[in-house]
Coordinates of C-alpha atoms in Angstrom, one line a residue:
M1 CA 18.0 -6.6 -19.9
D2 CA 15.5 -5.9 -22.8
Q3 CA 12.7 -3.4 -22.3
R4 CA 10.1 -5.9 -22.9
T5 CA 11.2 -8.2 -20.2
V6 CA 11.5 -5.1 -17.9
K7 CA 7.9 -3.9 -18.7
R8 CA 6.4 -7.3 -18.2
A9 CA 8.1 -7.5 -14.9
V10 CA 6.7 -4.2 -14.0
I11 CA 3.1 -5.1 -14.9
A12 CA 3.4 -8.4 -13.2
S13 CA 4.4 -6.7 -10.0
A14 CA 1.9 -3.9 -10.1
M15 CA -0.9 -6.5 -10.7
G16 CA -0.3 -7.7 -7.1
N17 CA -0.6 -4.0 -5.6
A18 CA -3.7 -3.5 -7.6
T19 CA -5.4 -6.8 -6.2
E20 CA -4.5 -5.5 -2.6
W21 CA -5.8 -2.1 -3.1
Y22 CA -8.9 -3.2 -4.9
D23 CA -9.7 -5.1 -1.7
Y24 CA -9.3 -1.7 0.3
G25 CA -11.3 0.0 -2.4
V26 CA -14.3 -2.2 -2.1
F27 CA -14.1 -2.5 1.9
T28 CA -13.8 1.1 2.5
S29 CA -16.4 2.5 0.1
G30 CA -19.3 4.2 1.9
A31 CA -22.2 1.7 0.5
I32 CA -20.3 -1.6 1.0
A33 CA -18.7 -0.6 4.3
T34 CA -22.2 0.0 5.6
S35 CA -23.5 -3.3 4.0
I36 CA -20.6 -5.5 5.4
G37 CA -21.0 -3.9 9.0
T38 CA -24.6 -4.7 9.0
V39 CA -24.8 -8.2 7.4
F40 CA -21.8 -9.6 9.4
F41 CA -22.0 -7.7 12.7
P42 CA -25.8 -6.7 13.3
G43 CA -26.9 -4.7 16.4
E44 CA -25.9 -1.5 18.0
G45 CA -23.0 0.6 16.9
N46 CA -21.8 2.4 13.8
A47 CA -21.8 -0.1 10.8
V48 CA -19.0 1.8 9.1
L49 CA -16.7 1.9 12.0
K50 CA -17.3 -2.1 12.4
S51 CA -16.4 -2.4 8.7
L52 CA -13.2 -0.2 8.9
A53 CA -12.3 -2.3 12.1
L54 CA -12.4 -5.4 9.9
V55 CA -9.9 -3.7 7.7
A56 CA -7.6 -3.0 10.6
I57 CA -7.6 -6.5 11.9
G58 CA -5.9 -7.7 8.7
F59 CA -3.1 -5.4 9.5
V60 CA -2.3 -7.1 13.0
V61 CA -0.8 -10.1 11.3
R62 CA 0.9 -8.0 8.4
P63 CA 4.4 -7.9 10.4
F64 CA 4.3 -11.6 10.8
G65 CA 3.6 -12.2 7.1
G66 CA 6.5 -9.9 6.3
A67 CA 8.6 -11.7 8.7
F68 CA 7.8 -15.1 7.1
F69 CA 7.5 -14.2 3.4
G70 CA 10.3 -11.6 3.3
P71 CA 13.3 -13.7 4.2
L72 CA 11.9 -16.7 2.5
G73 CA 11.9 -14.4 -0.7
D74 CA 15.5 -13.8 0.0
K75 CA 16.1 -17.6 0.3
I76 CA 14.2 -19.2 -2.5
G77 CA 13.6 -16.3 -4.8
R78 CA 11.2 -13.2 -5.2
Q79 CA 9.1 -14.9 -8.0
K80 CA 8.0 -17.9 -6.2
V81 CA 6.8 -16.2 -3.1
L82 CA 5.2 -13.5 -5.1
A83 CA 3.0 -16.3 -6.8
I84 CA 1.8 -17.6 -3.3
T85 CA 1.0 -14.0 -2.1
I86 CA -1.0 -12.9 -5.0
L87 CA -3.1 -16.2 -5.0
L88 CA -3.8 -15.9 -1.3
M89 CA -4.8 -12.1 -1.4
S90 CA -7.2 -12.3 -4.3
G91 CA -8.7 -15.8 -3.0
C92 CA -9.4 -14.3 0.4
T93 CA -11.3 -11.2 -1.0
F94 CA -13.2 -13.4 -3.4
L95 CA -14.3 -15.9 -0.4
V96 CA -15.7 -12.8 1.5
G97 CA -18.3 -12.4 -0.9
C98 CA -19.2 -16.2 -0.7
I99 CA -19.9 -16.3 3.0
P100 CA -23.4 -16.5 4.3
T101 CA -24.6 -13.5 6.4
Y102 CA -25.0 -13.5 10.2
A103 CA -28.8 -13.8 9.9
A104 CA -28.3 -17.2 7.9
M105 CA -25.3 -18.7 9.7
G106 CA -25.0 -16.9 13.1
I107 CA -21.8 -16.4 14.7
G108 CA -19.8 -18.5 12.3
A109 CA -20.3 -15.8 9.6
P110 CA -18.2 -13.0 11.3
V111 CA -15.7 -15.5 12.4
L112 CA -15.2 -16.8 8.9
V113 CA -14.7 -13.1 7.6
L114 CA -12.2 -12.4 10.5
L115 CA -10.3 -15.5 9.6
L116 CA -10.0 -14.4 5.8
R117 CA -9.0 -10.8 6.8
L118 CA -6.2 -12.3 8.8
V119 CA -4.9 -14.7 6.1
Q120 CA -5.4 -11.9 3.5
G121 CA -3.4 -9.7 5.8
F122 CA -0.6 -12.2 6.4
S123 CA -0.2 -12.7 2.6
T124 CA -0.2 -8.9 1.9
G125 CA 2.6 -8.8 4.5
G126 CA 4.8 -10.6 1.9
E127 CA 3.3 -8.8 -1.1
Y128 CA 4.6 -5.2 -1.3
G129 CA 8.1 -5.6 -0.3
G130 CA 8.6 -8.4 -2.9
A131 CA 6.8 -6.5 -5.6
A132 CA 8.9 -3.3 -5.1
T133 CA 12.0 -5.4 -5.0
F134 CA 11.0 -7.3 -8.2
I135 CA 10.8 -4.0 -10.1
A136 CA 13.8 -2.4 -8.6
E137 CA 15.9 -5.3 -9.4
Y138 CA 14.7 -5.7 -13.0
A139 CA 14.8 -1.9 -13.6
P140 CA 17.8 -0.2 -15.4
T141 CA 19.4 2.2 -12.8
K142 CA 19.0 5.4 -14.8
R143 CA 15.1 4.4 -15.1
R144 CA 14.5 2.9 -11.8
G145 CA 12.4 5.8 -10.4
F146 CA 10.1 5.8 -13.7
F147 CA 9.7 2.0 -13.6
G148 CA 9.3 1.9 -9.8
S149 CA 6.5 4.5 -9.9
F150 CA 4.3 1.9 -11.8
L151 CA 4.0 -0.2 -8.5
E152 CA 2.1 2.5 -6.9
M153 CA 0.0 3.2 -10.2
G154 CA -1.0 -0.4 -9.5
T155 CA -2.2 0.9 -5.9
L156 CA -4.2 3.7 -7.4
F157 CA -5.6 1.7 -10.4
G158 CA -6.7 -1.1 -7.9
Y159 CA -8.3 1.5 -5.6
V160 CA -10.0 3.4 -8.5
L161 CA -11.2 -0.1 -9.9
G162 CA -12.8 -1.0 -6.5
N163 CA -14.6 2.2 -6.3
V164 CA -15.8 2.1 -9.9
V165 CA -17.1 -1.3 -9.4
V166 CA -18.9 -0.5 -6.1
L167 CA -20.2 2.9 -8.0
A168 CA -21.6 0.6 -10.7
V169 CA -23.4 -1.8 -8.2
T170 CA -24.8 1.1 -6.2
L171 CA -26.1 2.8 -9.3
S172 CA -27.4 -0.5 -10.8
F173 CA -29.2 -1.8 -7.7
S174 CA -31.6 -0.4 -5.2
S175 CA -30.3 0.0 -1.5
A176 CA -32.4 -3.1 -0.3
Q177 CA -30.8 -5.1 -3.1
V178 CA -27.2 -4.0 -2.1
D179 CA -27.8 -4.9 1.4
S180 CA -29.3 -8.1 0.6
W181 CA -26.9 -9.6 -2.1
A182 CA -25.3 -7.3 -4.5
W183 CA -22.7 -6.2 -2.0
R184 CA -21.0 -9.5 -3.0
I185 CA -20.5 -8.5 -6.6
P186 CA -17.3 -6.4 -6.1
F187 CA -15.6 -9.1 -3.9
F188 CA -16.1 -11.7 -6.8
V189 CA -14.1 -9.5 -9.3
A190 CA -11.0 -10.0 -7.2
L191 CA -10.5 -13.5 -8.2
P192 CA -10.0 -12.9 -11.9
L193 CA -7.7 -10.0 -10.9
G194 CA -5.3 -12.3 -9.0
L195 CA -5.3 -15.0 -11.7
I196 CA -4.2 -12.6 -14.3
G197 CA -1.4 -11.4 -12.0
L198 CA -0.5 -15.0 -11.2
Y199 CA -0.3 -15.9 -14.8
L200 CA 1.9 -12.9 -15.7
R201 CA 4.3 -13.7 -12.7
S202 CA 4.6 -17.3 -13.6
K203 CA 5.9 -16.4 -17.1
L204 CA 9.0 -14.5 -15.6
E205 CA 12.4 -15.5 -14.4
D206 CA 13.6 -14.4 -11.1
T207 CA 15.1 -11.0 -11.0
P208 CA 18.6 -10.7 -12.5
E209 CA 20.0 -9.5 -9.2
F210 CA 18.8 -12.5 -7.4
R211 CA 20.2 -14.8 -10.0
R212 CA 23.4 -13.0 -9.9
M213 CA 23.4 -13.5 -6.1
E214 CA 22.5 -17.1 -6.4
K215 CA 25.4 -17.8 -9.0
A216 CA 27.9 -15.9 -6.8
G217 CA 27.1 -18.0 -3.8
E218 CA 26.0 -15.1 -1.7
K219 CA 22.5 -16.6 -0.9
S220 CA 22.0 -17.8 2.5
E221 CA 21.0 -21.5 2.9
K222 CA 18.4 -20.7 5.7
A223 CA 16.1 -17.6 5.7
P224 CA 18.4 -14.9 6.9
L225 CA 16.0 -13.3 9.4
K226 CA 18.6 -12.9 12.1
E227 CA 21.1 -11.2 9.7
T228 CA 18.1 -8.9 8.5
L229 CA 17.5 -7.7 12.0
T230 CA 21.0 -7.5 13.5
R231 CA 22.8 -5.9 10.5
N232 CA 20.0 -3.7 9.2
W233 CA 18.0 -2.5 12.0
R234 CA 19.0 1.1 11.9
M235 CA 17.9 1.4 8.1
I236 CA 14.8 -0.6 9.2
L237 CA 13.8 2.1 11.7
N238 CA 14.4 4.7 8.9
L239 CA 12.1 2.7 6.9
I240 CA 9.5 2.6 9.5
G241 CA 9.5 6.3 10.1
I242 CA 9.0 7.2 6.4
V243 CA 6.3 4.6 5.9
L244 CA 4.5 6.1 9.0
L245 CA 3.7 9.2 7.0
L246 CA 3.4 7.4 3.6
N247 CA 0.8 5.1 5.1
I248 CA -1.1 7.6 7.3
A249 CA -1.4 9.9 4.1
D250 CA -2.2 7.0 2.0
Y251 CA -5.0 5.2 4.1
M252 CA -6.3 8.7 5.4
L253 CA -6.9 9.6 1.8
L254 CA -8.0 6.3 0.4
T255 CA -9.7 4.6 3.2
T256 CA -10.6 7.3 5.8
M257 CA -11.8 10.3 3.8
P258 CA -14.5 8.5 2.1
T259 CA -16.1 7.8 5.5
Y260 CA -15.2 11.2 6.5
F261 CA -17.0 12.7 3.6
T262 CA -20.2 10.9 4.2
D263 CA -20.4 10.6 7.9
T264 CA -18.8 13.9 9.0
L265 CA -19.3 16.2 6.2
K266 CA -22.5 14.7 5.1
I267 CA -21.8 14.2 1.4
N268 CA -23.8 11.9 -0.7
D269 CA -22.0 8.2 -1.1
N270 CA -21.9 8.6 -4.8
T271 CA -20.6 12.2 -4.9
S272 CA -17.9 11.4 -2.4
T273 CA -17.0 8.3 -4.6
V274 CA -16.8 10.4 -7.8
I275 CA -14.6 13.1 -6.2
I276 CA -12.2 10.4 -5.0
I277 CA -12.1 8.6 -8.4
G278 CA -11.5 12.0 -10.1
V279 CA -8.4 12.9 -7.7
E280 CA -7.1 9.4 -8.2
I281 CA -7.2 9.6 -12.0
V282 CA -5.2 12.8 -11.8
Q283 CA -2.6 11.2 -9.4
I284 CA -2.4 8.2 -11.9
A285 CA -1.5 10.7 -14.7
L286 CA 1.2 12.3 -12.6
I287 CA 2.9 9.5 -11.0
A288 CA 5.2 8.3 -13.9
P289 CA 6.5 11.7 -14.9
L290 CA 7.1 12.1 -11.0
G291 CA 9.0 8.9 -11.0
A292 CA 11.1 10.0 -14.0
L293 CA 11.8 13.3 -12.3
S294 CA 13.4 11.5 -9.5
D295 CA 15.7 9.7 -11.7
R296 CA 17.2 13.3 -12.5
I297 CA 17.1 15.2 -9.3
G298 CA 16.8 12.4 -6.7
R299 CA 14.2 10.7 -4.6
K300 CA 14.9 12.8 -1.3
P301 CA 13.8 16.1 -2.7
L302 CA 10.4 14.7 -3.6
L303 CA 10.0 13.1 -0.3
L304 CA 11.1 16.0 1.7
T305 CA 8.6 18.4 -0.3
A306 CA 5.7 15.9 0.6
A307 CA 6.7 15.8 4.3
I308 CA 7.1 19.5 4.7
G309 CA 3.9 20.0 2.6
Y310 CA 1.9 17.8 4.9
L311 CA 3.2 19.7 8.1
V312 CA 2.2 23.1 6.7
L313 CA -0.8 22.5 4.5
S314 CA -2.8 19.8 6.1
Y315 CA -4.8 22.2 8.5
P316 CA -5.6 24.8 5.8
C317 CA -6.7 21.8 3.6
I318 CA -9.0 20.2 6.0
K319 CA -10.5 23.7 6.6
L320 CA -11.2 24.0 2.9
M321 CA -12.9 20.6 2.9
Q322 CA -15.2 21.8 5.9
S323 CA -16.1 24.8 4.2
G324 CA -19.3 23.7 2.8
S325 CA -18.3 24.5 -0.9
L326 CA -18.0 21.3 -3.0
A327 CA -15.4 23.3 -5.1
L328 CA -13.3 24.1 -2.1
L329 CA -13.6 20.5 -0.8
I330 CA -12.1 19.2 -4.2
V331 CA -9.3 21.8 -3.9
G332 CA -8.4 20.9 -0.3
F333 CA -8.6 17.2 -1.1
G334 CA -6.7 17.7 -4.3
V335 CA -3.7 19.3 -2.5
V336 CA -3.1 16.7 -0.1
A337 CA -3.6 14.0 -2.7
L338 CA -0.8 15.8 -4.9
L339 CA 1.5 15.7 -1.8
L340 CA 0.9 12.0 -1.5
V341 CA 1.6 11.3 -5.1
L342 CA 5.1 13.1 -4.7
M343 CA 5.8 10.0 -2.2
L344 CA 3.9 7.3 -4.1
A345 CA 6.0 8.1 -7.2
V346 CA 9.4 7.3 -5.5
I347 CA 9.0 4.8 -2.8
G348 CA 9.2 1.8 -5.1
S349 CA 12.6 2.8 -6.2
T350 CA 13.5 4.2 -2.8
F351 CA 12.7 1.5 -0.2
P352 CA 14.3 -1.5 -2.0
A353 CA 17.7 0.5 -2.5
M354 CA 17.8 1.0 1.4
F355 CA 19.1 -2.5 1.8
P356 CA 21.6 -4.9 0.3
T357 CA 20.4 -7.9 -2.0
R358 CA 21.0 -10.6 0.4
V359 CA 18.4 -9.4 2.8
R360 CA 16.6 -6.6 0.7
Y361 CA 13.1 -8.4 0.4
G362 CA 13.0 -9.4 4.3
S363 CA 14.4 -6.1 5.7
F364 CA 11.9 -4.0 3.3
A365 CA 8.9 -6.3 4.2
I366 CA 9.4 -6.4 8.1
G367 CA 10.1 -2.7 8.4
Y368 CA 7.2 -1.7 5.9
N369 CA 4.6 -4.0 7.5
V370 CA 5.6 -3.3 11.1
S371 CA 4.9 0.3 10.1
T372 CA 1.8 -0.3 8.1
S373 CA 0.3 -2.4 10.8
L374 CA 1.0 0.2 13.7
F375 CA 0.1 3.5 11.8
G376 CA -1.5 2.7 8.4
G377 CA -4.2 0.1 9.0
T378 CA -5.2 1.7 12.3
C379 CA -5.6 5.1 10.7
G380 CA -9.2 4.7 9.6
V381 CA -10.4 3.4 13.1
I382 CA -8.4 5.9 15.2
V383 CA -9.2 9.1 13.1
T384 CA -12.9 8.1 12.9
A385 CA -13.2 7.4 16.6
L386 CA -11.3 10.6 17.4
V387 CA -13.5 12.8 15.4
Q388 CA -16.7 10.9 16.7
G389 CA -15.5 11.0 20.3
T390 CA -14.1 14.6 20.7
G391 CA -16.5 16.2 18.3
N392 CA -13.4 17.9 16.8
E393 CA -13.5 17.4 12.9
D394 CA -9.8 18.7 12.5
W395 CA -8.3 15.3 13.7
P396 CA -7.5 14.1 10.1
A397 CA -5.2 17.2 9.8
F398 CA -3.7 16.8 13.1
Y399 CA -2.7 13.2 12.4
L400 CA -1.1 14.0 9.1
M401 CA 1.0 16.8 10.6
I402 CA 2.3 14.7 13.5
A403 CA 3.2 11.9 11.1
A404 CA 5.1 14.5 9.0
A405 CA 7.2 16.0 11.7
I406 CA 8.4 12.5 12.5
A407 CA 9.1 11.5 8.8
I408 CA 11.3 14.4 8.2
V409 CA 14.0 13.0 10.3
P410 CA 14.4 9.6 8.6
I411 CA 14.2 11.2 5.3
L412 CA 17.2 13.4 6.1
R413 CA 19.3 10.4 7.3
I414 CA 18.8 7.9 4.5
P415 CA 21.4 8.0 1.6
E416 CA 20.4 9.2 -1.9
T417 CA 20.5 6.1 -4.2
S418 CA 18.9 7.4 -7.4
K419 CA 22.3 6.9 -9.3
V420 CA 23.4 3.8 -7.6
P421 CA 23.0 0.4 -9.1
M422 CA 21.2 -2.2 -7.0
S423 CA 24.4 -4.6 -7.0
R424 CA 26.3 -1.8 -5.4
I425 CA 23.9 -0.8 -2.5
E426 CA 25.8 -2.7 0.1
E427 CA 28.8 -0.5 -0.5
L428 CA 26.6 2.4 1.0
H429 CA 26.3 0.3 4.2
T430 CA 30.0 -0.7 4.4
A431 CA 31.6 2.6 3.4
P432 CA 33.4 4.6 6.2
A433 CA 31.2 7.5 7.7
G434 CA 30.9 10.3 5.3
V435 CA 32.1 8.3 2.2
G436 CA 28.9 7.4 0.1
T437 CA 26.6 7.2 3.2
A438 CA 25.9 10.9 3.7
A439 CA 22.3 11.8 3.3
G440 CA 21.6 13.5 -0.1

């Protein structure tokens, strides 16, 4: 496979992740979260918490999207399904910006927003597993970690872009203008992002591994949901356990901490946004070198370092953030962000390699989205509610520590696949115990 085609496949896949996380960046930024909660759900109650609940609602249907689009991608191909998901995701985000407010439309306004979040969540359920599979099946074995890291670079880029657009809007317009109409601008930007991704994906063939499977007659004529669940449930459980920590850390840093900074630590919205953007730019700079490092030393050392780091350092880091010193806050936030990037750098190459080609997309999508729905999408609401309900500001650390303790077990159990070609992954599942399946 020539390098130019591989790079095009990587960019096309990462654009979907960027579009997904652009949406989260916009929805969870302090100013826009307040506006959304106010214009669509007026009345008593915390406007930011209402907006975070709106984000969480989309996660309810993600497992169903994964169960639908994942096996479908194993049947008709990764490329076709990914074209559908990116169009649905970007379209739903765009349409949120078009809906009249509660004051103009009444109850129909929040109902429409809820419906769009559900469709967006359903389509997102089919996006990530397919995009990671697409990159992993295009990338050469010796550089799968390096190329796979660009998937999460898309995550960080999308989130940074969302925050930058929101920051530009809040600096360009008054608070009254933002609450009145300017909050819509960031949502409109999602459509061109999605159309660019759709164009890039439409110019690529399906992955070499899928075409090989199709040519060999190994592809199921029906969406192989039953096979996915019955033959791969142990590895799906391992995936759920690792994704539990990944997504709690991811959503904690990217969707919960902006609100924590502004509501709990009383930091200015724009200052909070600048800190988060700065830390994420550092993550973007580190992610590809760390992905390349995993091609040399393996994926599991980086995953274990992150999990143990969260178990040991989460509490000291939250105390630094609470110190009242802006410099110490940045240090504490920077450390937990560095631990996150250790995971982000390798999951794009680790998770697809946990499953054989025949059921890779479906197994990945189901396991990833079940875990994301239960633990990632609810993170912001649960942690914010715990902090407000108990008055204990340490809950972000406790939540991360519990997740890390759980994730260490499946990280130790999964096989190391950094040197294994994607076409030979099934051999790890069929080899006798102790032969090629041992962890590490």
